[in-house]
């Protein structure tokens, strides 16, 4: 439906481009100069950018439409669909405008459409894999392309000599060689488009794809050499010209690579100094890469190679230098541009094919070319692989070879090159154009369609996505070092030796020069993996929430508690809070009462109502920095709050005490598993040995086994738990309201409106700690501090804050944590008897009133003086070491810096 | 260096070395020349100092450990057969079907397991068959250098050990080490197994789907997950797995 609407949308505008112009031109001079036109139609002034934008829009919309149906896209590669769409659109344009309007212009293609795709692929190329297979890639790219070009060209010439090609195709051997050179190169765009959807294993992918990128140099040289030979005429070609041709191969390829590396160096160096102007970091990446492309193009070197090398070379340093946000920006912009360019290329290919004035058909030539490119590609691959396998540690087997020969797709590069041919010099150009179009369409559509089933049928090893693990990273590094060392011992200067040399050089000089000092200091791959794992843990922790125990995917190091090391990681934090608890259910039993719960409800309600995001609003309209907007800050708050809540729930689930009815599943699963495991333990008398190495449950259990006897008593608490569910929900709603109001009324300064939540928190957590929280925070109930003990409170406030909690997260649900940690960290606090509860209730009530009226009049809040320290701390959160905020800030800031 | 013989016959016991290590005559000859070149005073054996004088090895973070691995059990002299035997670990894995080989015969030095074992003993300093947290920490310190603080290093070590540790003993055993290196995913990839004793039977498991229950000593043929070159790899292991 939408697709049908697209041409309609487009047609009037396209028509406007052609028809409106003449009507307006004569119109304007004829009329007397009007005073002031209210409305003027100025289509021709915006025409070209408008059309470009419109084309991109059409292409993107088409993409959306294609992806509406998963079935279609899983069967048909997107590139096929786009070509077909292009054919349809081209047909419509032809029918309306009576002439083919929009073509894939070689200039546009080489200057604007190709660079983003190549940059994207170069920048995100797995460099390790690329260099590990460099030998194979270079062989296929250089030898393979030369082989393809010469054999195809010669065979076609033979075909013509044999009389299978109609005599109207006037072409000599050189013409056919020229044609062979442009048709022989595997096209990176087409390969990428198809292979990205077929997930073959990485080695196979990098070989085919690397070949398609590198062979550009060969193609360019061959094309230029042949072209100039044709223009000179075969009679005038001297022997030195052949030598020059060979030499130019080296000049073009090495020169292109050199240009790319120079620009990569410049780019890395530039990003080292962008600390104060973060906002232009992504721009620099694109600008310098594009400059590399244009420079190489200008010097008629291999531009594709230049931009590939630029992306490949700069990535490590650029990624280390630019900020995290810039990294994301670079990534997305690059992907967007590349996919956009790719879409347009395929669509324009389809459209260009419609223009029948440009091509002339000859069946013999077309069929012969199709056959030859397939045949010689396969033959070349087999021969080269045979040679390569003599040297490769991991040989390429037959199936790989089949996929490699079948994956030799031709694409837009060939088409653009054939369009560039000069018709006066090469009379058979029209035939070549037609043949190229057919070849491109055949490879992209037929081969693209069938390669997926073929890969499935041949059972080609697919790429496996496994999570990076520290072990893998570490061992990879050790193996590298071992191999390098052994090469040293043996005295053989092989691949590992040079790799090791390069890494030493990089570490000593290049990284020092190109990386920001802060980035260089902490840049390490093992550390990087560790950092990413931590982030992932944190995210999955938030995502999974209470289901932590049931999921084995989350590798919480809740294992046998070692003495706590450092809180550099979320995981460590989790572990710490997880293992610190000990159960004392007797206390809980005595504490429970309806009154307590009521009180707790009140407390949470209050906390929710009193909640204010305590931020100072900066005037933020800088063009050079992106300031977090309110939404983002709130997101962060919500994240942190969630984090803490999950922490809490994790802790309680871990100890098999469930506090909400809304999460019955994990509880049951956990208990069931536990029981089952306990049985096995009983029978086997030793910890169960599992085959899976992702299995953490078993390990968790070994910790829990000591609490086995407690679980029974905790089950009796289930009824009480239900009361708490209600509490939790109510507060979260209130919290939302509070937040909204808080964000709407722009507090000019935190001093004017004192953040009463903290005030309430300061007292109320005690209640909650005794009351509803007792169930799951039961661990520390042995040592509950009475509320009225202000002195001990004041002492403990710091310890409360030192618990991982941002100031903003001291909102209701979070307050469960503070009391707990407070108690744990303050052993001298007197034990609270259940009877102590009563007196402490009065206080919150009065607070409640204050809290409610707080939003209107905040001045009359009791204990104002007690707020001061907190407020003070809030003003310079990053400075005060003992505060909650600083704790979390360190966690996340450090992460952000890395 | 001076006495460049072009004949492999000059090497003592060339045949037995060749049989044991699988090196060709030409490579043995090359290695022999290298051995002689490293041997500074024509002693006929290599000492630790000889290896330490290789400049590139000095900058290798694992250089010392690798030198140590050439001198097992605290010996001070390294003769040519021992030299070659260590290096034989680094020959490419033979492609012949190991399934037909006599299981009692010793595994070739260049088998995948022996390669791994070689790497493993670089970690395992006290040779107790386990990489303890402390040993992991030492390796990490070498690998990471001074770029991170001590406590960060410790948490990385913790994390690394935990990641690989499956039986909860706080250390990485060789089996766990091998698994961590993707050598075999036992639970998923056992395709065929020859049992010397006891039983082996398929089992349906809630977590792994169809799996195998191996009991007793088994020779399993497994499909390696992440190696591009070989679809099948046979490794003989003796595992006692109780589920």
Coordinates of N, CA and C in Angstrom, one line a residue, chain A residues 641-744:
Chain A
X641 N 17.9 4.3 40.5 CA 17.0 3.8 41.5 C 16.7 2.3 41.2
X642 N 16.4 2.1 40.0 CA 16.1 0.7 39.6 C 17.3 -0.2 40.0
X643 N 18.4 0.3 39.7 CA 19.6 -0.5 40.0 C 19.6 -0.9 41.5
X644 N 19.3 0.1 42.3 CA 19.4 -0.2 43.7 C 18.3 -1.2 44.1
X645 N 17.1 -0.9 43.5 CA 16.0 -1.8 43.9 C 16.3 -3.2 43.5
X646 N 16.9 -3.4 42.3 CA 17.2 -4.7 41.9 C 18.2 -5.3 42.8
X647 N 19.1 -4.5 43.2 CA 20.1 -5.0 44.1 C 19.5 -5.6 45.3
X648 N 18.5 -4.8 45.8 CA 17.8 -5.2 47.0 C 17.1 -6.5 46.8
X649 N 16.4 -6.5 45.6 CA 15.6 -7.7 45.4 C 16.5 -8.9 45.2
X650 N 17.6 -8.6 44.5 CA 18.5 -9.7 44.3 C 19.0 -10.3 45.6
X651 N 19.3 -9.4 46.5 CA 19.8 -9.8 47.7 C 18.8 -10.7 48.5
X652 N 17.6 -10.2 48.4 CA 16.6 -10.9 49.2 C 16.2 -12.2 48.5
X653 N 16.2 -12.2 47.1 CA 15.9 -13.5 46.5 C 17.0 -14.5 46.7
X654 N 18.1 -13.9 46.7 CA 19.2 -14.8 46.9 C 19.1 -15.5 48.2
X655 N 18.6 -14.8 49.2 CA 18.5 -15.5 50.5 C 17.1 -16.1 50.6
X656 N 16.5 -16.2 49.5 CA 15.3 -17.0 49.5 C 14.2 -16.4 50.2
X657 N 14.2 -15.1 50.4 CA 13.0 -14.5 51.0 C 12.4 -13.5 50.0
X658 N 11.2 -13.8 49.7 CA 10.6 -13.0 48.7 C 9.7 -12.0 49.3
X659 N 9.8 -10.8 48.7 CA 9.0 -9.8 49.3 C 7.9 -9.2 48.4
X660 N 7.8 -9.7 47.2 CA 6.7 -9.2 46.4 C 6.0 -10.4 45.8
X661 N 4.8 -10.2 45.7 CA 4.0 -11.3 45.1 C 4.2 -11.2 43.5
X662 N 4.5 -10.1 43.1 CA 4.6 -9.9 41.6 C 5.8 -10.7 41.1
X663 N 6.6 -11.2 41.9 CA 7.7 -12.0 41.3 C 7.7 -13.4 42.0
X664 N 6.6 -14.1 41.7 CA 6.6 -15.4 42.4 C 7.5 -16.4 41.6
X665 N 7.7 -16.2 40.4 CA 8.4 -17.2 39.6 C 9.8 -17.4 40.0
X666 N 10.6 -16.3 40.1 CA 11.9 -16.5 40.5 C 12.1 -17.2 41.8
X667 N 11.1 -16.8 42.7 CA 11.2 -17.4 44.0 C 11.0 -18.9 43.9
X668 N 10.0 -19.3 43.2 CA 9.7 -20.7 43.1 C 10.9 -21.4 42.4
X669 N 11.2 -20.8 41.3 CA 12.3 -21.5 40.5 C 13.5 -21.6 41.4
X670 N 13.8 -20.5 42.1 CA 15.0 -20.5 42.9 C 14.9 -21.6 44.0
X671 N 13.8 -21.7 44.6 CA 13.7 -22.7 45.7 C 13.7 -24.1 45.1
X672 N 13.0 -24.2 44.0 CA 13.0 -25.5 43.4 C 14.4 -26.0 43.1
X673 N 15.0 -25.1 42.4 CA 16.4 -25.4 42.0 C 17.2 -25.8 43.2
X674 N 17.0 -25.0 44.1 CA 17.8 -25.2 45.3 C 17.6 -26.5 46.0
X675 N 16.3 -26.8 46.0 CA 15.9 -28.1 46.6 C 16.6 -29.2 45.8
X676 N 16.4 -29.1 44.5 CA 16.9 -30.1 43.6 C 18.4 -30.3 43.8
X677 N 19.0 -29.1 43.9 CA 20.5 -29.2 44.0 C 20.9 -29.7 45.4
X678 N 20.1 -29.3 46.3 CA 20.4 -29.8 47.7 C 20.3 -31.3 47.7
X679 N 19.4 -31.8 47.0 CA 19.3 -33.3 46.9 C 20.5 -33.9 46.3
X680 N 20.9 -33.3 45.2 CA 22.0 -33.9 44.6 C 23.2 -33.8 45.5
X681 N 23.3 -32.7 46.1 CA 24.4 -32.6 47.0 C 24.4 -33.7 48.1
X682 N 23.2 -33.9 48.6 CA 23.0 -34.9 49.6 C 23.4 -36.3 49.1
X683 N 23.0 -36.6 47.9 CA 23.3 -37.9 47.4 C 24.7 -38.1 47.0
X684 N 25.2 -37.0 46.4 CA 26.6 -37.2 45.9 C 27.6 -36.9 46.9
X685 N 27.2 -36.1 47.8 CA 28.2 -35.7 48.8 C 29.2 -34.8 48.4
X686 N 29.0 -34.3 47.2 CA 30.0 -33.3 46.7 C 29.3 -32.3 45.7
X687 N 29.8 -31.2 45.5 CA 29.1 -30.2 44.7 C 28.9 -30.8 43.3
X688 N 27.7 -30.5 42.8 CA 27.3 -31.1 41.5 C 28.2 -30.5 40.4
X689 N 28.7 -31.4 39.6 CA 29.6 -31.0 38.5 C 28.7 -30.8 37.2
X690 N 28.7 -29.7 36.7 CA 27.9 -29.5 35.5 C 28.8 -29.4 34.3
X691 N 28.1 -29.8 33.2 CA 28.8 -29.7 31.9 C 29.0 -28.3 31.4
X692 N 27.9 -27.6 31.6 CA 27.9 -26.2 31.1 C 28.8 -25.3 31.8
X693 N 29.4 -24.5 31.1 CA 30.3 -23.6 31.9 C 29.7 -22.2 32.0
X694 N 28.4 -22.1 31.7 CA 27.8 -20.8 32.0 C 27.0 -21.0 33.3
X695 N 27.1 -22.1 33.8 CA 26.2 -22.4 34.9 C 26.7 -21.8 36.2
X696 N 26.0 -20.8 36.7 CA 26.4 -20.2 37.9 C 25.5 -20.7 39.1
X697 N 24.4 -21.2 38.7 CA 23.5 -21.6 39.8 C 24.1 -22.5 40.8
X698 N 24.8 -23.4 40.3 CA 25.4 -24.4 41.2 C 26.3 -23.8 42.2
X699 N 27.0 -22.8 41.7 CA 27.9 -22.2 42.5 C 27.2 -21.3 43.6
X700 N 26.2 -20.7 43.1 CA 25.4 -19.9 44.1 C 25.0 -20.8 45.2
X701 N 24.6 -21.9 44.8 CA 24.0 -22.8 45.8 C 25.0 -23.2 46.9
X702 N 26.2 -23.3 46.5 CA 27.1 -23.7 47.6 C 27.2 -22.7 48.7
X703 N 26.9 -21.5 48.3 CA 26.9 -20.4 49.3 C 25.7 -20.6 50.1
X704 N 24.6 -20.9 49.4 CA 23.3 -20.8 50.1 C 23.1 -22.0 51.0
X705 N 23.8 -23.0 50.8 CA 23.4 -24.2 51.5 C 23.4 -24.0 53.0
X706 N 24.2 -23.1 53.5 CA 24.2 -23.0 54.9 C 22.9 -22.3 55.4
X707 N 22.2 -21.7 54.5 CA 21.0 -21.0 54.9 C 19.7 -21.9 54.7
X708 N 20.0 -23.1 54.4 CA 18.9 -24.0 54.1 C 17.9 -24.1 55.2
X709 N 18.4 -24.2 56.4 CA 17.4 -24.4 57.4 C 16.5 -23.2 57.6
X710 N 17.0 -22.0 57.2 CA 16.2 -20.8 57.4 C 15.1 -20.7 56.4
X711 N 15.2 -21.3 55.3 CA 14.2 -21.1 54.2 C 12.8 -21.5 54.7
X712 N 12.7 -22.5 55.5 CA 11.4 -22.9 55.9 C 10.7 -21.8 56.7
X713 N 11.4 -21.3 57.6 CA 10.8 -20.2 58.4 C 10.5 -19.0 57.5
X714 N 11.3 -18.8 56.5 CA 11.0 -17.6 55.7 C 9.8 -17.9 54.9
X715 N 9.5 -19.1 54.6 CA 8.2 -19.3 53.9 C 7.0 -18.9 54.7
X716 N 7.1 -19.0 55.9 CA 6.0 -18.6 56.7 C 5.7 -17.1 56.6
X717 N 6.6 -16.4 56.0 CA 6.5 -15.0 55.9 C 5.7 -14.6 54.7
X718 N 5.3 -15.5 53.9 CA 4.7 -15.2 52.6 C 3.5 -14.3 52.7
X719 N 2.7 -14.6 53.7 CA 1.5 -13.7 53.8 C 1.9 -12.3 54.1
X720 N 2.8 -12.2 54.9 CA 3.3 -10.8 55.2 C 3.8 -10.1 54.0
X721 N 4.4 -10.9 53.2 CA 5.0 -10.3 52.0 C 4.0 -9.6 51.1
X722 N 2.8 -10.1 51.2 CA 1.8 -9.5 50.3 C 1.5 -8.1 50.6
X723 N 1.5 -7.9 51.9 CA 1.3 -6.5 52.3 C 2.4 -5.6 51.7
X724 N 3.5 -6.1 51.5 CA 4.6 -5.3 51.0 C 4.5 -5.0 49.5
X725 N 3.9 -5.9 48.9 CA 3.7 -5.7 47.4 C 3.0 -4.4 47.3
X726 N 1.9 -4.4 48.0 CA 1.1 -3.2 47.8 C 1.9 -1.9 48.1
X727 N 2.6 -2.0 49.1 CA 3.4 -0.9 49.4 C 4.3 -0.5 48.3
X728 N 5.0 -1.5 47.8 CA 6.0 -1.1 46.8 C 5.3 -0.5 45.6
X729 N 4.1 -0.9 45.2 CA 3.5 -0.4 44.0 C 3.0 1.0 44.3
X730 N 2.4 1.2 45.5 CA 1.9 2.5 45.8 C 3.0 3.5 45.7
X731 N 4.1 3.2 46.3 CA 5.1 4.1 46.3 C 5.7 4.5 44.9
X732 N 5.7 3.4 44.2 CA 6.3 3.7 42.9 C 5.5 4.7 42.1
X733 N 4.1 4.5 42.3 CA 3.3 5.5 41.6 C 3.5 6.9 42.2
X734 N 3.5 6.9 43.4 CA 3.7 8.2 44.1 C 5.0 8.8 43.6
X735 N 5.9 8.0 43.5 CA 7.2 8.4 43.1 C 7.1 9.1 41.8
X736 N 6.4 8.5 40.9 CA 6.3 9.1 39.6 C 5.7 10.4 39.6
X737 N 4.6 10.6 40.4 CA 4.0 11.9 40.5 C 5.0 12.9 41.0
X738 N 5.6 12.4 42.1 CA 6.5 13.4 42.7 C 7.6 13.8 41.7
X739 N 8.0 12.9 40.9 CA 9.0 13.3 40.0 C 8.6 14.3 39.0
X740 N 7.4 14.0 38.5 CA 6.8 14.9 37.5 C 6.7 16.3 38.1
X741 N 6.1 16.4 39.2 CA 6.0 17.7 39.8 C 7.3 18.3 40.1
X742 N 8.2 17.5 40.5 CA 9.5 18.0 40.8 C 10.2 18.6 39.5
X743 N 10.0 18.0 38.4 CA 10.6 18.4 37.3 C 9.9 19.7 36.7
X744 N 8.7 19.7 36.9 CA 7.9 20.8 36.3 C 8.2 22.1 37.1

